[in-house]
C-alpha cells in the first residue's frame, strides 16, 4: 500500500520527525509536492538536521527516498542539504529524483521577491524560495524539469526562460541589484546554481511514477511525505495566503503518479495548538502573553526562514475540515509537551458566526474579528518528557486526546512529546 503523511494545519506540525520515526517500516519515502519552502526537522543522537527538499527517510539507510514529479527543486539548496547529510550517510545510495520535477531558477527567486514587493501590505509572507513562480511556469508549460538538465540544449532553454523572467522583472521595475538570494547576489547565485546542477546529475534521475508503481506491485511499502499543511493548500487553504501546490491527499496522486485506489492509511499530523508563519487568517490566534509563551516553549521559529511563528489554540473545525479533505484515517498529535505546565487548555470548538451551522472556515474574515467558542480542559501539569508509555499518561491528557478523537471521529495513533526521534508514544500502529 501507499500510505500518506501530511500536515493538517498551516505547516510545521512535525512531519519530518514523524516520517523519520516511521521510515524503518517503509521501503520507500516519497515527497509529492512543495519544495524548499518546507523545513522538516529531524533530531536524533543529539544531532539536528533540517531537510527542505529531501525526504525525511534519508537517514534510514534501508529506505529509498524519492523526490517526486510534484516537487520543485532549487539545485543550490539541494546541494547544501546533501553537504550536511553526507556527514552521516551517503545519500547517493538511497535518493532518487523524478525527471519530471521542476527546477527553481535563480530568476524565479527574483520573481517571487518582485511579486511580494508589488503586493505591499497584502504580502503572502512567502518564504521567497521561488515556489509560486516555478509552479506558475509549470502550469504555463514553460518550466524546466530535472530531466532537461541532461539534454544538450539545456543552456539554451534556460536562457529563453530567464529572458522571459527578466522581461517581467524589468517591466515591474524590480530593482534586484542589491537583492540577495540566500545571502548571494543574483550573479553569484546563478553561478552556484550551475555548479550545483553537476551534483544533481550524479543522482539517479528516474521516471518515478514507474519506479513507485513497480515497487507497489512488488509488495513494497511506500510512504508519501507531505510538505506545508492542508490550510496552505492552493485550492482549499486560506487563499490567496497559501502555497502553490496541493498539500492534501489528492496531491499524492498527481505528485507521484499513483492511482487513488492504491492509497492505504492517511496519517494527519497536527500540533496540540496552532501556528502559522506568514500572513493570512488565523481564527484562534493569540495576541497576548499566552501566545508569546507558546511561541517560547514550543520554540516556534520557522525552520526555513527563522521567522517567528504566530501561535494560537487548537482549532477543531479547522482540523475536521482538513481531515475531510484528505480522508484522514489516523491522527498524530505533536508537541503536547509544550502544554505541560498549563493549568487550563482552551480548544476552539466552533466559531461565533451567524448562519454558519456547518462551521465553514472563516477565511474571509479579517484578523481578530471573529468570536470563538472554547471548551477549556484541565492541564496535566506533569513533565511528559519522563513518560514514554501509554499506560502512565495522566488522566487530563487522555481526556484531551479522547475529546479530539470524539470530535473528529478519527483515532489518534501516535503522540509526540518532544523533538527527539525517541520521544513518541505509538498506540496501535
Ligand atoms: P515540519 O515542517 O512539519 O516537519 O515541522 P518543523 O520541523 O518545521 O517544525 C516542528 C518543530 O517542532 C521542529 O523544531 C521539531 O524539532 C519540533 N518538534 C517536533 N515534534 C515535537 C514535539 O512533540 N515536541 C516538541 N517540543 N517539539 C517537537
Ligand atoms: P513545512 O513543510 C509553514 C507558508 C509561507 C507563506 C505561504 C506561502 O515546513 O510545513 P511560499 O514560500 O510557498 O510561497 O509561501 O506558505 N509556508 C509554510 N509555512 N511551513 C511550511 O512548510 C511552509 N511552506 C510555505 O510562510 O505564508
Ligand atoms: Mg517546517
Short mmCIF file of C-alpha atoms and ligand atoms in Angstrom, two decimals:
data_model
loop_
_atom_site.label_atom_id
_atom_site.label_comp_id
_atom_site.label_asym_id
_atom_site.label_seq_id
_atom_site.Cartn_x
_atom_site.Cartn_y
_atom_site.Cartn_z
CA UNK A 1 0.00 0.00 0.00
CA UNK A 2 0.94 3.61 -0.38
CA UNK A 3 0.39 5.40 2.92
CA UNK A 4 0.41 9.16 3.23
CA UNK A 5 1.54 11.52 5.98
CA UNK A 6 0.53 15.15 5.74
CA UNK A 7 0.01 18.24 7.89
CA UNK A 8 -3.49 19.31 8.95
CA UNK A 9 -2.73 22.90 9.94
CA UNK A 10 -0.54 25.66 8.47
CA UNK A 11 2.64 23.59 8.28
CA UNK A 12 5.40 22.78 10.76
CA UNK A 13 3.28 20.18 12.55
CA UNK A 14 6.31 17.91 12.96
CA UNK A 15 6.03 15.95 9.69
CA UNK A 16 9.80 15.47 9.38
CA UNK A 17 10.13 13.98 12.84
CA UNK A 18 7.26 11.54 12.36
CA UNK A 19 8.37 10.43 8.89
CA UNK A 20 11.81 9.75 10.35
CA UNK A 21 10.17 7.70 13.12
CA UNK A 22 8.01 5.73 10.67
CA UNK A 23 10.64 5.30 7.95
CA UNK A 24 12.02 1.91 9.12
CA UNK A 25 8.55 0.46 8.49
CA UNK A 26 8.66 1.55 4.84
CA UNK A 27 10.73 0.60 1.79
CA UNK A 28 10.24 3.98 0.10
CA UNK A 29 9.59 7.52 1.31
CA UNK A 30 8.49 9.95 -1.41
CA UNK A 31 7.92 13.70 -1.34
CA UNK A 32 5.00 14.59 -3.64
CA UNK A 33 4.74 18.37 -3.64
CA UNK A 34 6.24 21.65 -2.47
CA UNK A 35 9.89 22.50 -2.50
CA UNK A 36 12.47 24.17 -0.29
CA UNK A 37 9.78 26.36 1.27
CA UNK A 38 9.50 23.30 3.54
CA UNK A 39 11.71 22.84 6.58
CA UNK A 40 11.44 19.40 8.13
CA UNK A 41 13.39 18.97 11.35
CA UNK A 42 14.89 15.65 12.44
CA UNK A 43 16.55 15.24 15.82
CA UNK A 44 18.35 12.06 16.85
CA UNK A 45 21.55 11.10 18.65
CA UNK A 46 21.99 14.75 19.72
CA UNK A 47 22.11 15.86 16.09
CA UNK A 48 19.69 18.15 14.30
CA UNK A 49 19.03 18.24 10.56
CA UNK A 50 16.60 20.44 8.68
CA UNK A 51 15.54 18.98 5.34
CA UNK A 52 13.99 21.17 2.66
CA UNK A 53 13.75 19.09 -0.50
CA UNK A 54 14.98 15.67 0.54
CA UNK A 55 12.51 13.21 2.09
CA UNK A 56 12.81 12.59 5.82
CA UNK A 57 13.69 8.90 5.43
CA UNK A 58 17.17 9.76 4.16
CA UNK A 59 18.95 8.75 7.37
CA UNK A 60 17.40 5.27 7.31
CA UNK A 61 19.81 3.53 5.00
CA UNK A 62 17.48 0.72 4.04
CA UNK A 63 14.81 3.13 2.87
CA UNK A 64 14.78 4.54 -0.66
CA UNK A 65 13.89 8.23 -0.79
CA UNK A 66 12.27 9.78 -3.85
CA UNK A 67 11.79 13.40 -4.81
CA UNK A 68 8.61 13.07 -6.85
CA UNK A 69 7.45 14.84 -10.01
CA UNK A 70 5.19 17.15 -7.99
CA UNK A 71 8.17 18.71 -6.19
CA UNK A 72 10.10 21.81 -7.26
CA UNK A 73 13.87 21.79 -6.73
CA UNK A 74 16.44 24.51 -6.28
CA UNK A 75 19.79 22.84 -7.06
CA UNK A 76 21.71 25.20 -4.74
CA UNK A 77 19.53 24.36 -1.74
CA UNK A 78 19.59 20.69 -2.74
CA UNK A 79 23.40 20.75 -2.73
CA UNK A 80 23.56 22.42 0.67
CA UNK A 81 21.26 19.71 2.06
CA UNK A 82 23.40 16.96 0.57
CA UNK A 83 26.56 18.54 2.03
CA UNK A 84 25.06 18.37 5.52
CA UNK A 85 23.58 14.89 5.17
CA UNK A 86 26.74 13.29 3.85
CA UNK A 87 28.47 13.80 7.19
CA UNK A 88 26.34 10.89 8.36
CA UNK A 89 25.17 8.86 5.35
CA UNK A 90 25.85 8.67 1.63
CA UNK A 91 22.61 9.90 0.05
CA UNK A 92 23.68 8.67 -3.38
CA UNK A 93 22.81 5.19 -2.17
CA UNK A 94 19.20 5.85 -1.32
CA UNK A 95 17.97 9.01 -3.03
CA UNK A 96 16.32 9.16 -6.46
CA UNK A 97 14.84 12.13 -8.27
CA UNK A 98 11.99 12.31 -10.75
CA UNK A 99 12.98 13.56 -14.18
CA UNK A 100 9.66 15.43 -14.18
CA UNK A 101 10.27 17.50 -11.05
CA UNK A 102 10.52 21.18 -11.96
CA UNK A 103 13.56 23.37 -11.44
CA UNK A 104 13.51 26.61 -9.50
CA UNK A 105 15.69 29.05 -11.44
CA UNK A 106 17.55 31.95 -9.81
CA UNK A 107 15.22 34.25 -11.74
CA UNK A 108 12.19 32.50 -10.16
CA UNK A 109 13.63 33.61 -6.83
CA UNK A 110 13.78 37.21 -8.08
CA UNK A 111 10.23 37.00 -9.40
CA UNK A 112 8.99 35.75 -6.02
CA UNK A 113 10.58 38.77 -4.34
CA UNK A 114 9.27 41.11 -7.03
CA UNK A 115 5.67 39.88 -6.69
CA UNK A 116 5.79 40.12 -2.91
CA UNK A 117 7.15 43.66 -3.13
CA UNK A 118 4.35 44.58 -5.52
CA UNK A 119 1.72 43.29 -3.11
CA UNK A 120 2.79 45.84 -0.48
CA UNK A 121 0.56 45.44 2.58
CA UNK A 122 -1.07 42.31 1.16
CA UNK A 123 2.09 40.23 1.12
CA UNK A 124 1.64 36.45 1.30
CA UNK A 125 4.67 36.21 3.55
CA UNK A 126 6.27 33.80 1.08
CA UNK A 127 9.46 32.03 2.06
CA UNK A 128 10.84 33.64 -1.14
CA UNK A 129 12.20 30.33 -2.35
CA UNK A 130 10.66 30.83 -5.80
CA UNK A 131 7.81 28.37 -5.26
CA UNK A 132 4.93 30.41 -6.73
CA UNK A 133 6.73 31.48 -9.94
CA UNK A 134 8.06 27.94 -10.54
CA UNK A 135 4.63 26.33 -10.29
CA UNK A 136 3.27 29.18 -12.43
CA UNK A 137 5.71 28.24 -15.20
CA UNK A 138 4.87 24.56 -14.75
CA UNK A 139 1.21 25.21 -15.45
CA UNK A 140 2.02 27.76 -18.17
CA UNK A 141 4.02 24.94 -19.80
CA UNK A 142 7.16 26.99 -19.77
CA UNK A 143 9.07 25.31 -16.96
CA UNK A 144 12.35 23.42 -16.96
CA UNK A 145 12.44 19.97 -15.46
CA UNK A 146 15.19 17.89 -13.89
CA UNK A 147 15.25 15.66 -16.98
CA UNK A 148 16.10 18.71 -19.11
CA UNK A 149 19.49 19.13 -17.47
CA UNK A 150 20.64 16.04 -19.36
CA UNK A 151 19.71 17.49 -22.73
CA UNK A 152 22.30 19.13 -24.96
CA UNK A 153 20.47 22.40 -25.42
CA UNK A 154 19.71 22.87 -21.74
CA UNK A 155 21.59 26.18 -21.52
CA UNK A 156 19.59 27.48 -24.42
CA UNK A 157 16.27 26.51 -22.79
CA UNK A 158 17.49 28.13 -19.58
CA UNK A 159 18.37 31.39 -21.33
CA UNK A 160 14.97 31.60 -23.02
CA UNK A 161 13.10 31.19 -19.73
CA UNK A 162 15.46 33.52 -17.89
CA UNK A 163 14.88 36.17 -20.52
CA UNK A 164 11.11 35.89 -20.09
CA UNK A 165 11.56 36.38 -16.36
CA UNK A 166 13.73 39.44 -16.78
CA UNK A 167 11.17 41.00 -19.10
CA UNK A 168 8.69 40.81 -16.22
CA UNK A 169 11.22 41.92 -13.62
CA UNK A 170 12.20 44.94 -15.69
CA UNK A 171 8.61 45.67 -16.60
CA UNK A 172 7.54 45.92 -12.98
CA UNK A 173 10.77 47.78 -12.20
CA UNK A 174 12.00 45.43 -9.53
CA UNK A 175 15.47 46.59 -8.60
CA UNK A 176 17.39 43.41 -7.98
CA UNK A 177 20.84 44.98 -7.96
CA UNK A 178 21.01 44.86 -4.16
CA UNK A 179 18.69 41.91 -3.68
CA UNK A 180 20.37 38.94 -2.05
CA UNK A 181 19.23 35.38 -2.73
CA UNK A 182 20.17 33.45 0.40
CA UNK A 183 22.96 35.98 1.03
CA UNK A 184 24.26 35.90 -2.55
CA UNK A 185 24.00 38.40 -5.36
CA UNK A 186 21.99 37.27 -8.37
CA UNK A 187 25.11 36.56 -10.43
CA UNK A 188 26.81 34.61 -7.63
CA UNK A 189 23.63 32.61 -7.12
CA UNK A 190 23.37 31.83 -10.80
CA UNK A 191 26.96 30.58 -10.80
CA UNK A 192 26.30 28.42 -7.72
CA UNK A 193 23.15 27.14 -9.45
CA UNK A 194 25.04 25.84 -12.47
CA UNK A 195 27.74 24.34 -10.24
CA UNK A 196 25.06 22.56 -8.22
CA UNK A 197 23.47 21.08 -11.34
CA UNK A 198 26.58 18.93 -11.66
CA UNK A 199 25.80 17.35 -8.29
CA UNK A 200 22.18 16.82 -9.26
CA UNK A 201 23.36 14.89 -12.33
CA UNK A 202 25.26 12.46 -10.11
CA UNK A 203 21.98 11.20 -8.66
CA UNK A 204 19.69 8.60 -10.09
CA UNK A 205 17.22 10.57 -12.23
CA UNK A 206 14.25 8.30 -12.82
CA UNK A 207 10.72 8.03 -14.14
CA UNK A 208 9.49 7.86 -10.57
CA UNK A 209 5.88 7.02 -11.48
CA UNK A 210 7.10 3.69 -12.93
CA UNK A 211 9.51 3.11 -10.06
CA UNK A 212 6.81 3.65 -7.45
CA UNK A 213 4.11 1.64 -9.23
CA UNK A 214 6.51 -1.24 -9.85
CA UNK A 215 7.54 -1.18 -6.20
CA UNK A 216 3.88 -1.19 -5.23
CA UNK A 217 3.21 -4.19 -7.46
CA UNK A 218 6.17 -5.98 -5.90
CA UNK A 219 4.55 -5.55 -2.48
CA UNK A 220 6.84 -2.78 -1.20
CA UNK A 221 5.60 -0.36 1.44
CA UNK A 222 5.60 3.27 0.40
CA UNK A 223 5.02 6.41 2.46
CA UNK A 224 4.23 9.73 0.75
CA UNK A 225 5.55 12.68 2.77
CA UNK A 226 3.61 15.93 2.59
CA UNK A 227 5.01 19.41 2.94
CA UNK A 228 3.30 22.59 4.17
CA UNK A 229 -0.15 21.97 5.66
CA UNK A 230 -3.72 21.43 4.48
CA UNK A 231 -4.70 25.02 5.29
CA UNK A 232 -1.98 26.20 2.88
CA UNK A 233 -3.41 24.09 0.03
CA UNK A 234 -3.71 26.17 -3.14
CA UNK A 235 -7.38 25.20 -3.64
CA UNK A 236 -8.72 24.72 -0.12
CA UNK A 237 -6.42 26.80 2.08
CA UNK A 238 -6.89 30.40 3.10
CA UNK A 239 -6.46 31.67 -0.46
CA UNK A 240 -4.58 33.76 -1.51
CA UNK A 241 -2.49 33.26 1.64
CA UNK A 242 -1.49 29.76 0.61
CA UNK A 243 1.34 27.98 -1.12
CA UNK A 244 1.20 26.98 -4.79
CA UNK A 245 0.63 23.22 -4.61
CA UNK A 246 -1.99 20.73 -3.45
CA UNK A 247 -0.86 19.79 0.02
CA UNK A 248 -3.81 17.46 0.68
CA UNK A 249 -4.01 13.74 -0.11
CA UNK A 250 -5.13 14.33 -3.71
CA UNK A 251 -1.68 15.83 -4.34
CA UNK A 252 -0.17 12.37 -3.85
CA UNK A 253 -1.88 11.02 -6.98
CA UNK A 254 -0.67 13.79 -9.28
CA UNK A 255 2.60 14.38 -7.43
CA UNK A 256 3.78 10.78 -7.65
CA UNK A 257 1.67 9.25 -10.41
CA UNK A 258 -0.24 6.80 -8.25
CA UNK A 259 -3.91 5.95 -8.53
CA UNK A 260 -6.28 6.76 -5.64
CA UNK A 261 -7.18 3.11 -5.10
CA UNK A 262 -3.57 2.34 -4.20
CA UNK A 263 -3.64 4.63 -1.19
CA UNK A 264 -3.92 3.00 2.22
CA UNK A 265 -3.62 4.81 5.54
CA UNK A 266 -3.57 8.56 5.56
CA UNK A 267 -1.85 9.97 8.63
CA UNK A 268 -2.90 13.50 9.53
CA UNK A 269 -0.46 15.28 11.79
CA UNK A 270 -1.29 18.29 13.94
CA UNK A 271 0.14 20.21 16.86
CA UNK A 272 -1.66 20.34 20.19
CA UNK A 273 -2.11 24.05 19.40
CA UNK A 274 -1.84 26.01 16.14
CA UNK A 275 0.90 28.03 14.50
CA UNK A 276 1.20 29.95 11.29
CA UNK A 277 4.19 31.63 9.68
CA UNK A 278 3.50 34.29 7.07
CA UNK A 279 0.31 36.29 6.53
CA UNK A 280 -3.34 35.31 6.37
CA UNK A 281 -6.33 34.46 8.53
CA UNK A 282 -5.82 32.51 11.75
CA UNK A 283 -9.08 32.33 13.75
CA UNK A 284 -7.65 31.23 17.12
CA UNK A 285 -4.52 33.38 17.01
CA UNK A 286 -3.37 34.73 20.39
CA UNK A 287 -2.05 38.26 20.57
CA UNK A 288 -1.20 38.23 24.27
CA UNK A 289 1.34 36.74 26.65
CA UNK A 290 -0.23 33.29 26.23
CA UNK A 291 0.67 33.35 22.55
CA UNK A 292 4.19 34.53 23.38
CA UNK A 293 4.56 31.76 25.92
CA UNK A 294 3.52 29.07 23.40
CA UNK A 295 5.98 30.55 20.94
CA UNK A 296 8.79 30.41 23.50
CA UNK A 297 8.06 26.96 24.92
CA UNK A 298 7.41 25.48 21.50
CA UNK A 299 10.44 27.22 20.01
CA UNK A 300 8.14 28.44 17.27
CA UNK A 301 10.54 29.97 14.81
CA UNK A 302 10.45 28.98 11.13
CA UNK A 303 12.77 26.11 10.16
CA UNK A 304 13.34 27.65 6.73
CA UNK A 305 13.31 31.40 7.34
CA UNK A 306 13.75 31.74 11.12
CA UNK A 307 10.66 33.98 11.26
CA UNK A 308 8.63 33.85 14.49
CA UNK A 309 5.51 31.71 14.10
CA UNK A 310 2.15 33.13 15.12
CA UNK A 311 0.56 30.95 17.82
CA UNK A 312 -3.00 30.13 18.89
CA UNK A 313 -5.19 27.42 20.37
CA UNK A 314 -6.17 24.18 18.70
CA UNK A 315 -8.96 24.70 16.17
CA UNK A 316 -11.30 21.70 15.91
CA UNK A 317 -13.44 22.94 12.96
CA UNK A 318 -10.23 23.54 11.00
CA UNK A 319 -8.94 20.09 11.95
CA UNK A 320 -12.19 18.48 10.81
CA UNK A 321 -12.06 20.40 7.55
CA UNK A 322 -8.52 19.21 6.81
CA UNK A 323 -9.37 15.65 7.82
CA UNK A 324 -12.37 15.72 5.49
CA UNK A 325 -10.32 16.94 2.52
CA UNK A 326 -7.80 14.11 2.80
CA UNK A 327 -9.84 11.25 4.26
CA UNK A 328 -7.55 11.01 7.28
CA UNK A 329 -7.55 7.53 8.82
CA UNK A 330 -5.13 8.18 11.70
CA UNK A 331 -4.35 11.28 13.69
CA UNK A 332 -0.90 12.05 15.07
CA UNK A 333 -0.62 14.78 17.68
CA UNK A 334 2.69 16.52 18.34
CA UNK A 335 4.17 18.99 20.81
CA UNK A 336 1.90 18.07 23.72
CA UNK A 337 4.92 18.71 25.96
CA UNK A 338 4.61 22.41 25.13
CA UNK A 339 1.34 22.44 27.08
CA UNK A 340 2.80 20.54 30.08
CA UNK A 341 2.68 23.39 32.57
CA UNK A 342 -0.60 24.98 31.54
CA UNK A 343 -3.39 24.90 34.14
CA UNK A 344 -6.06 25.30 31.51
CA UNK A 345 -6.04 24.39 27.84
CA UNK A 346 -8.70 26.02 25.64
CA UNK A 347 -9.76 24.32 22.42
CA UNK A 348 -11.86 26.06 19.74
CA UNK A 349 -14.99 24.01 19.13
CA UNK A 350 -16.90 26.45 16.91
CA UNK A 351 -16.91 29.97 15.52
CA UNK A 352 -19.44 32.58 16.55
CA UNK A 353 -20.72 33.36 13.09
CA UNK A 354 -24.39 33.75 12.25
CA UNK A 355 -25.80 31.31 9.68
CA UNK A 356 -22.69 29.17 9.79
CA UNK A 357 -24.15 25.90 11.03
CA UNK A 358 -21.67 23.84 9.06
CA UNK A 359 -18.83 25.83 10.57
CA UNK A 360 -17.31 26.78 7.27
CA UNK A 361 -13.88 28.17 7.98
CA UNK A 362 -13.89 31.95 8.40
CA UNK A 363 -11.10 32.55 5.93
CA UNK A 364 -12.75 35.65 4.57
CA UNK A 365 -12.97 37.33 7.95
CA UNK A 366 -10.37 39.91 8.86
CA UNK A 367 -7.82 39.11 11.51
CA UNK A 368 -9.02 39.22 15.08
CA UNK A 369 -12.64 39.90 14.13
CA UNK A 370 -14.20 36.59 14.94
CA UNK A 371 -15.63 35.21 18.15
CA UNK A 372 -14.68 31.70 19.19
CA UNK A 373 -16.44 29.18 21.40
CA UNK A 374 -13.86 27.38 23.50
CA UNK A 375 -14.03 24.24 25.57
CA UNK A 376 -11.47 24.51 28.37
CA UNK A 377 -9.56 21.44 29.55
CA UNK A 378 -7.61 20.97 32.76
CA UNK A 379 -3.86 20.79 32.21
CA UNK A 380 -1.93 17.64 33.15
CA UNK A 381 0.78 19.57 34.89
CA UNK A 382 3.47 16.94 34.56
CA UNK A 383 6.58 16.61 32.53
CA UNK A 384 5.79 14.27 29.70
CA UNK A 385 9.43 14.05 28.78
CA UNK A 386 9.72 11.42 31.53
CA UNK A 387 6.81 9.41 30.27
CA UNK A 388 7.13 7.05 27.39
CA UNK A 389 4.24 4.71 27.68
CA UNK A 390 0.53 4.88 27.14
CA UNK A 391 -0.12 3.18 30.49
CA UNK A 392 1.14 6.09 32.52
CA UNK A 393 -0.36 9.03 30.70
CA UNK A 394 -2.12 11.50 33.01
CA UNK A 395 -5.91 11.36 33.03
CA UNK A 396 -6.19 15.01 31.94
CA UNK A 397 -4.13 14.31 28.85
CA UNK A 398 -6.18 11.24 28.00
CA UNK A 399 -9.35 13.30 28.39
CA UNK A 400 -7.92 15.88 26.00
CA UNK A 401 -6.95 13.24 23.43
CA UNK A 402 -10.29 11.45 23.71
CA UNK A 403 -12.12 14.72 23.15
CA UNK A 404 -10.23 15.29 19.88
CA UNK A 405 -10.93 11.71 18.78
CA UNK A 406 -14.59 12.12 19.53
CA UNK A 407 -14.89 15.45 17.74
CA UNK A 408 -13.11 14.22 14.61
CA UNK A 409 -14.25 10.59 14.79
CA UNK A 410 -10.67 9.57 13.93
CA UNK A 411 -8.33 7.63 16.25
CA UNK A 412 -5.12 9.20 17.49
CA UNK A 413 -2.43 6.61 16.86
CA UNK A 414 0.71 8.50 17.85
CA UNK A 415 1.56 11.14 20.42
CA UNK A 416 4.81 13.10 20.16
CA UNK A 417 6.04 14.67 23.39
CA UNK A 418 9.42 16.12 22.39
CA UNK A 419 11.52 16.83 19.30
CA UNK A 420 13.73 13.73 19.55
CA UNK A 421 13.09 10.62 17.48
CA UNK A 422 12.63 8.69 20.72
CA UNK A 423 10.00 10.98 22.23
CA UNK A 424 6.98 9.23 20.77
CA UNK A 425 4.17 7.04 22.01
CA UNK A 426 2.59 4.71 19.50
CA UNK A 427 -0.88 3.34 20.25
CA UNK A 428 -1.94 0.88 17.63
CA UNK A 429 0.18 1.14 14.55
P1 LIG B 1 7.54 20.07 9.77
O1 LIG B 1 7.73 21.17 8.79
O2 LIG B 1 6.10 19.63 9.86
O3 LIG B 1 8.47 18.90 9.56
O4 LIG B 1 7.89 20.68 11.20
P2 LIG B 1 9.16 21.60 11.55
O5 LIG B 1 10.36 20.75 11.64
O6 LIG B 1 9.22 22.80 10.66
O7 LIG B 1 8.71 22.17 12.94
C1 LIG B 1 8.44 21.34 14.01
C2 LIG B 1 9.37 21.74 15.18
O8 LIG B 1 8.93 21.12 16.35
C3 LIG B 1 10.79 21.28 14.97
O9 LIG B 1 11.65 22.18 15.61
C4 LIG B 1 10.81 19.92 15.68
O10 LIG B 1 12.11 19.57 16.14
C5 LIG B 1 9.90 20.18 16.82
N1 LIG B 1 9.09 19.07 17.30
C6 LIG B 1 8.54 18.03 16.62
N2 LIG B 1 7.78 17.27 17.44
C7 LIG B 1 7.85 17.84 18.66
C8 LIG B 1 7.26 17.55 19.92
O11 LIG B 1 6.49 16.61 20.09
N3 LIG B 1 7.57 18.40 20.96
C9 LIG B 1 8.40 19.46 20.81
N4 LIG B 1 8.64 20.23 21.86
N5 LIG B 1 8.96 19.77 19.63
C10 LIG B 1 8.68 18.97 18.59
P1 LIG B 2 6.66 22.83 6.08
O1 LIG B 2 6.72 21.70 5.06
C1 LIG B 2 4.98 26.63 7.27
C2 LIG B 2 3.96 29.45 4.09
C3 LIG B 2 4.77 30.72 3.98
C4 LIG B 2 3.74 31.64 3.40
C5 LIG B 2 2.97 30.74 2.45
C6 LIG B 2 3.44 30.80 1.00
O2 LIG B 2 7.92 23.05 6.82
O3 LIG B 2 5.47 22.64 6.96
P2 LIG B 2 5.62 30.03 -0.30
O4 LIG B 2 7.06 30.07 0.07
O5 LIG B 2 5.09 28.68 -0.53
O6 LIG B 2 5.30 30.99 -1.41
O7 LIG B 2 4.85 30.63 0.98
O8 LIG B 2 3.14 29.42 2.93
N1 LIG B 2 4.76 28.20 4.07
C7 LIG B 2 4.97 27.44 5.14
N2 LIG B 2 4.62 27.61 6.43
N3 LIG B 2 5.63 25.52 6.91
C8 LIG B 2 5.95 25.31 5.61
O9 LIG B 2 6.45 24.13 5.18
C9 LIG B 2 5.67 26.32 4.66
N4 LIG B 2 5.89 26.45 3.33
C10 LIG B 2 5.31 27.60 2.99
O10 LIG B 2 5.22 31.14 5.23
O11 LIG B 2 2.85 32.06 4.39
MG1 LIG B 3 8.56 23.07 8.72
#
